[in-house]
One Martini backbone bead per residue (centre of mass of N, CA, C, O) as a GRO file, in nm:
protein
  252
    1UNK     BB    1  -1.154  -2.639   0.475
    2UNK     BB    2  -1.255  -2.870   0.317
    3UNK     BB    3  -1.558  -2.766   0.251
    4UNK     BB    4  -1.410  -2.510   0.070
    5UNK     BB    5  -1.233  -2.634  -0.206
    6UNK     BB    6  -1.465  -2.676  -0.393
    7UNK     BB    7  -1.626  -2.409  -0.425
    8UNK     BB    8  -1.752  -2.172  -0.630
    9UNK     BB    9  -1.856  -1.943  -0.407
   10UNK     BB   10  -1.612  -1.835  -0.326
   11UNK     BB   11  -1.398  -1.543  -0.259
   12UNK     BB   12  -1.187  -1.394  -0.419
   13UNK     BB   13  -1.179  -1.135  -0.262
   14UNK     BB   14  -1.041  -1.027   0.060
   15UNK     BB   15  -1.112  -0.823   0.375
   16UNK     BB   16  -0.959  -0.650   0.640
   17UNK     BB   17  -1.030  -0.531   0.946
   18UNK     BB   18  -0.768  -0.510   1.213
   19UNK     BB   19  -0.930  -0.520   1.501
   20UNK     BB   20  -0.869  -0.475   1.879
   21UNK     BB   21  -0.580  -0.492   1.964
   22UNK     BB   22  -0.573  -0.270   2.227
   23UNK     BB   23  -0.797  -0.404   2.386
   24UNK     BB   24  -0.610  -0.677   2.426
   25UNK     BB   25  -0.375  -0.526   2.587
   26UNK     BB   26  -0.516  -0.464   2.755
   27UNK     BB   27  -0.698  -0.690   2.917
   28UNK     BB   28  -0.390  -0.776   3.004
   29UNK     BB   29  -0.238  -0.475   3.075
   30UNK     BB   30  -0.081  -0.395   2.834
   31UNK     BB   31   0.035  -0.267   2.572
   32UNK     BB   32  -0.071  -0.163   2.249
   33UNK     BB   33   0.153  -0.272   2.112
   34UNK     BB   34   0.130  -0.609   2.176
   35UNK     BB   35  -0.108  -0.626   2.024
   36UNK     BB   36   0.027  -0.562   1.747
   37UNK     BB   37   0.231  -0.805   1.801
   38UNK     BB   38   0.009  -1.023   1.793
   39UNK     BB   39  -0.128  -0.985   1.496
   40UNK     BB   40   0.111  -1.098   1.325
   41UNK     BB   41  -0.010  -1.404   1.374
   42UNK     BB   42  -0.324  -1.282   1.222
   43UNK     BB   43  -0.171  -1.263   0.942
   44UNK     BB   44  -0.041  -1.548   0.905
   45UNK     BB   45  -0.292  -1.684   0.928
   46UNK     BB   46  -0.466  -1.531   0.696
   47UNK     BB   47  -0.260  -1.572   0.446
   48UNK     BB   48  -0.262  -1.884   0.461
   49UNK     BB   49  -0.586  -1.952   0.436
   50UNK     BB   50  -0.598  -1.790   0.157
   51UNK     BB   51  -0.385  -1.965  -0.001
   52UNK     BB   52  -0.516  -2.236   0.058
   53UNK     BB   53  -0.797  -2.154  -0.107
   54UNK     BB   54  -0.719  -1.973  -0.348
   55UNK     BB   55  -0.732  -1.715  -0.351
   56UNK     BB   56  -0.651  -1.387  -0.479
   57UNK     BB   57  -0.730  -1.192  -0.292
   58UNK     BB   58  -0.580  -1.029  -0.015
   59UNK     BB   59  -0.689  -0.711   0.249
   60UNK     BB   60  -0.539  -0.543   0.449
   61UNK     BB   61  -0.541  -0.302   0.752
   62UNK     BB   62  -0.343  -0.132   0.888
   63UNK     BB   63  -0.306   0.190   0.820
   64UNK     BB   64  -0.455   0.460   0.825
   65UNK     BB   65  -0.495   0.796   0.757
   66UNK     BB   66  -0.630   0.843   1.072
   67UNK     BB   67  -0.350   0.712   1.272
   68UNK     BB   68  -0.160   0.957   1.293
   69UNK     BB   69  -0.390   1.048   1.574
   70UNK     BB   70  -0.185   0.862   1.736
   71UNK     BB   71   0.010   0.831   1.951
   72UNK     BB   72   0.373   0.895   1.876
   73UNK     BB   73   0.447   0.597   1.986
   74UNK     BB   74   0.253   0.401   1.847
   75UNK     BB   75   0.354   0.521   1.535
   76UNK     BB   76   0.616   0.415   1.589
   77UNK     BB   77   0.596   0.123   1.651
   78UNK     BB   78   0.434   0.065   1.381
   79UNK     BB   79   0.689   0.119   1.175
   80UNK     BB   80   0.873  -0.047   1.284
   81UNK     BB   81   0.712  -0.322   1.271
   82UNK     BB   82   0.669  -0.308   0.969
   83UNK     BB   83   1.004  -0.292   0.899
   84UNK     BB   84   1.007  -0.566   1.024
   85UNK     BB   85   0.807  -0.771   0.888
   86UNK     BB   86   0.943  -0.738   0.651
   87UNK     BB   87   1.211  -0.850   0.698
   88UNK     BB   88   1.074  -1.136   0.812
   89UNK     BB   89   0.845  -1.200   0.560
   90UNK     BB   90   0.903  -1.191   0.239
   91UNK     BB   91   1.066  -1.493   0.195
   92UNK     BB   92   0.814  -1.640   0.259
   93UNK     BB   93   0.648  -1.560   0.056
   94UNK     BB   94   0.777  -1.599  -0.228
   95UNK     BB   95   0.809  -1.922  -0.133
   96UNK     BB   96   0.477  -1.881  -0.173
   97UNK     BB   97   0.421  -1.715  -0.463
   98UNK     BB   98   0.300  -1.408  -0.300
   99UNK     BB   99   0.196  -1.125  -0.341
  100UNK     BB  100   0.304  -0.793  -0.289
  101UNK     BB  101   0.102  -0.500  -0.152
  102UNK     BB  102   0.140  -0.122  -0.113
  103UNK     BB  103  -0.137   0.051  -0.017
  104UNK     BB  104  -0.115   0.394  -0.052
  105UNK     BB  105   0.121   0.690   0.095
  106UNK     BB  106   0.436   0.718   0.095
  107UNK     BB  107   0.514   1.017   0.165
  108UNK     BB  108   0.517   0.968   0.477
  109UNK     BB  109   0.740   0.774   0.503
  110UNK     BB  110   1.011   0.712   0.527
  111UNK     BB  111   1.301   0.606   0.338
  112UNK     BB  112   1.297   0.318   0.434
  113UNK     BB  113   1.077   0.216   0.409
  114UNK     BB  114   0.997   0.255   0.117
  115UNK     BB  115   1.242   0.062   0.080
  116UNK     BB  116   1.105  -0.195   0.193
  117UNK     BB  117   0.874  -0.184  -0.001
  118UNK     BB  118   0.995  -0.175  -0.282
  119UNK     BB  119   1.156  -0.471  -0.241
  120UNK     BB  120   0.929  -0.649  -0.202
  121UNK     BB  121   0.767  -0.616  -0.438
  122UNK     BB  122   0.980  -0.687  -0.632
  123UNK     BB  123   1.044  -0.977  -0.554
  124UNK     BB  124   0.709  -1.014  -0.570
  125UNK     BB  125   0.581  -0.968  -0.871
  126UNK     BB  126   0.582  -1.256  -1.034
  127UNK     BB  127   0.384  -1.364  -0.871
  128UNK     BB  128   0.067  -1.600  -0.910
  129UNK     BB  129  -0.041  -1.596  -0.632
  130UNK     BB  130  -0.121  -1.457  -0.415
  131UNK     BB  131  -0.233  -1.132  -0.320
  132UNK     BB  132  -0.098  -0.935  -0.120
  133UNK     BB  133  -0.266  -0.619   0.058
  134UNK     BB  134  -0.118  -0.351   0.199
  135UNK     BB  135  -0.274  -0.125   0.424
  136UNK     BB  136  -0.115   0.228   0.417
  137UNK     BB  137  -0.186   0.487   0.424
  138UNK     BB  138  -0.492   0.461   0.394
  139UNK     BB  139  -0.808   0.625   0.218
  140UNK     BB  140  -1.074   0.591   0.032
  141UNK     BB  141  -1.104   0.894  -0.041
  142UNK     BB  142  -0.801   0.884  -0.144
  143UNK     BB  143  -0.855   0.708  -0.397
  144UNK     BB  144  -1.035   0.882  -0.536
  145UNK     BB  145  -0.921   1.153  -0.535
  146UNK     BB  146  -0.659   1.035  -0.726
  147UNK     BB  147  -0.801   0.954  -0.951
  148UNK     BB  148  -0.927   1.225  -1.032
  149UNK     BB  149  -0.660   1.398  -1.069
  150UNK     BB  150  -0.547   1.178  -1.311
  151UNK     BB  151  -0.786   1.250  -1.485
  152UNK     BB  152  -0.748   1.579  -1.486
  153UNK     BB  153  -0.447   1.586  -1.601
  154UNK     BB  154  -0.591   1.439  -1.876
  155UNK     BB  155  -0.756   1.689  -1.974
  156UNK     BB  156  -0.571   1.922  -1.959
  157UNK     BB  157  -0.353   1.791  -2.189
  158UNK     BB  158  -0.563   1.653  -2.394
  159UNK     BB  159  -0.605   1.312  -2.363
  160UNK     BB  160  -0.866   1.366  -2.287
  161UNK     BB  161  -1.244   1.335  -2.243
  162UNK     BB  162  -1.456   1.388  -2.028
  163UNK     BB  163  -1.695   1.221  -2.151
  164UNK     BB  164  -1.489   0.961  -2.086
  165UNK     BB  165  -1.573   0.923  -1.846
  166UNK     BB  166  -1.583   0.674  -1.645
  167UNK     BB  167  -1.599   0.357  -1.423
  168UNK     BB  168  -1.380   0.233  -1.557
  169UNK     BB  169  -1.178   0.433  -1.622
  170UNK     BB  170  -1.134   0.491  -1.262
  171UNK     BB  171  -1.086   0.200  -1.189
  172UNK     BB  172  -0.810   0.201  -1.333
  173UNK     BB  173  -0.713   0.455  -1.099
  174UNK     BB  174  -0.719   0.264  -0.873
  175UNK     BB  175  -0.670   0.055  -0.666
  176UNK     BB  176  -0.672  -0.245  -0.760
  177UNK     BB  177  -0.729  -0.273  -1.086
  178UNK     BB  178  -0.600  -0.579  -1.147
  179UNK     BB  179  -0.841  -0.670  -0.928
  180UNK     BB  180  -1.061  -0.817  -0.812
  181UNK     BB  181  -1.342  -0.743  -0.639
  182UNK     BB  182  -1.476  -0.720  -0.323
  183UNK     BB  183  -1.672  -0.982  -0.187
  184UNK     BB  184  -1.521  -0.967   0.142
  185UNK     BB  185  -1.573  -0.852   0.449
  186UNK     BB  186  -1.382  -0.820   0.756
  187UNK     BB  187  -1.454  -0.728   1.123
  188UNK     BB  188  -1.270  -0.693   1.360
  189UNK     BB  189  -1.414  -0.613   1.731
  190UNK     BB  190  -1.730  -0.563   1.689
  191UNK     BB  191  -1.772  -0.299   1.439
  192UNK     BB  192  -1.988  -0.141   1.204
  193UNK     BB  193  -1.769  -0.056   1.019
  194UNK     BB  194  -1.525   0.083   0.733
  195UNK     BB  195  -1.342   0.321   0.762
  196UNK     BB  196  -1.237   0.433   0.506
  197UNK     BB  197  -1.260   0.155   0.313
  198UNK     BB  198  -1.248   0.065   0.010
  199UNK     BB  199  -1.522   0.280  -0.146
  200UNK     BB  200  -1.522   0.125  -0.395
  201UNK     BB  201  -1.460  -0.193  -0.372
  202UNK     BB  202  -1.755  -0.219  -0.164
  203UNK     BB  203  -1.997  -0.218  -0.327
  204UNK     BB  204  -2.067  -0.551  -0.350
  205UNK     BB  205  -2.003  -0.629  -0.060
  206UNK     BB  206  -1.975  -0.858   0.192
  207UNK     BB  207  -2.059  -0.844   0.550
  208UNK     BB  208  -1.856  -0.909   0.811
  209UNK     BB  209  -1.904  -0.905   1.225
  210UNK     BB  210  -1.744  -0.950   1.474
  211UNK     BB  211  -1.605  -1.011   1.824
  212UNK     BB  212  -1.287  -1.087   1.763
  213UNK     BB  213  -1.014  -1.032   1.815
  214UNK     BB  214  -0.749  -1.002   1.619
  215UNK     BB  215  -0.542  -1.161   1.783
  216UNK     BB  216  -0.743  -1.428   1.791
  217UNK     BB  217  -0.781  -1.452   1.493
  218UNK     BB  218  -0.825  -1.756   1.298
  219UNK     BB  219  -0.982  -2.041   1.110
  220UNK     BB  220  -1.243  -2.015   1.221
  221UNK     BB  221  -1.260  -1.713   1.202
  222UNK     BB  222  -1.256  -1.739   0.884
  223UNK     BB  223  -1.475  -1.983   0.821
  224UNK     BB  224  -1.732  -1.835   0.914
  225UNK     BB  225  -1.708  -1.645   0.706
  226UNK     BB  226  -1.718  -1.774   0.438
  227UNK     BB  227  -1.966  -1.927   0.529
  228UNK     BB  228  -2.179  -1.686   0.507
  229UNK     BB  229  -2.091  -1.604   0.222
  230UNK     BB  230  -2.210  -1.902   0.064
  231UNK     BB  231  -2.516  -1.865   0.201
  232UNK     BB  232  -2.541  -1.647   0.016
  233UNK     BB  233  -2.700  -1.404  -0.191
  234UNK     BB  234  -2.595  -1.273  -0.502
  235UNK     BB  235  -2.742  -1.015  -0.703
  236UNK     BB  236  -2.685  -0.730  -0.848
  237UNK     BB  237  -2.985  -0.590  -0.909
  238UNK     BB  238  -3.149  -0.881  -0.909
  239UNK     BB  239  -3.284  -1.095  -0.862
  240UNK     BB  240  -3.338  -1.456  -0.747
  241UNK     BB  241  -3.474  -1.556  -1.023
  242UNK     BB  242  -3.200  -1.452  -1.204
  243UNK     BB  243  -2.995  -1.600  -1.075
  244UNK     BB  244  -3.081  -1.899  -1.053
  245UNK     BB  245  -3.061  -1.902  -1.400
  246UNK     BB  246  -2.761  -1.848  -1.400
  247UNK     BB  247  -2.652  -2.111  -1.256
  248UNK     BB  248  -2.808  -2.322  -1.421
  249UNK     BB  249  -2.700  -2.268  -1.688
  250UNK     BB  250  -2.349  -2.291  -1.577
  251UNK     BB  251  -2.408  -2.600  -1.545
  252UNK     BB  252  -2.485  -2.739  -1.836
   0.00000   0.00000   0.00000
């Protein structure tokens, strides 16, 4: 931790797709929500490490749009855990100054969820330290398809004219519009892909993958992932000799 505290070069906001729960519960032989259930624990350590080190915020992945298609008793268990995690972690979150948002499509959620996730929001709305964005029923394709319907509604209205959409005006349409993009993906457990998230958002992001299963991942394996992104140097299309004297110049 002590080691990143100065650096100028952490990143702003950090995603992680929390991957590995039911191979780490079968491991053990026990069911798979039981690892979602230790899950929970490295939500909570990654919550406070990304508050220690003052990002901007942290979004973690908790159930895609394409998690519906998971045996209907584990979809249920999800849905109960999250309903007892809100209930039970959101007075710590604004203890702690902390912003929740919950992204994705609350449609198909109960109206109980619905109104537990309303209530989180509400609490901690005003808080400006972490935003916490827990994804739920989210995915980067549907993110990007509702941002162009919420445009086409605006052209066919007439308060729009399409000539002027553009990368900024649909990124405002966009979830997490309000915040820096992602700097820093990592994804445990071992697969190296995005999964559907984030499609728009993880644009110029550095990716980090592990092999750590998600009920595993501590302090440690989130300061190597850290460690990595400040090692890199992040160009945006320029060479690697206009970074270093944009580097220098901000220096002076």
């Amino acid at each position: 931790m002590a080691a990143f505290e100065h650096s100028a070069q952490l990143p702003r906001h950090v995603a992680i797709i929390m991957d590995g729960n039911g191979r780490w519960a079968e491991q053990r032989g026990k069911f798979r929500v039981s690892g979602h259930k230790a899950g929970v624990k490295s939500v909570r350590v990654a919550v406070s490490f990304a508050h220690q080190l003052k990002l901007d915020a942290l979004t973690l992945f908790a159930f895609s749009s394409e998690n519906w298609r998971r045996p209907e008793e584990e979809v249920s268990a999800l849905m109960s855990l999250f309903i007892a995690v809100l209930g039970s972690e959101v007075k710590k979150l604004h203890r702690n100054n902390i912003r929740l948002k919950v992204i994705g499509d609350w449609s198909d959620f109960s109206a109980h969820l619905q109104r537990k996730i309303a209530d989180a929001e509400a609490l901690t709305a005003n808080n400006s330290g972490l935003t916490l964005n827990i994804a739920a029923n989210y995915g980067g394709r549907w993110d990007i398809t509702q941002a162009c319907r919420r445009a086409a509604k605006q052209v066919a209205s007439g308060k729009l004219d399409a000539a002027d959409i553009n990368e900024d005006y649909l990124n405002g349409l966009m979830n997490m519009a309000d915040l820096a993009p992602v700097d820093l993906l990592i994804r445990t457990g071992g697969e190296q892909r995005i999964s559907n998230f984030l499609l728009w958002q993880l644009a110029y992001a550095e990716l980090h993958f592990t092999p750590v299963l998600w009920p595993d991942f501590d302090d440690t394996a989130f300061s190597e992932a850290i460690a990595a992104f400040v090692g890199r140097e992040r160009r945006f299309g320029c060479t690697g000799e206009q970074i270093r004297a944009l580097l220098v110049k901000g220096e002076e």
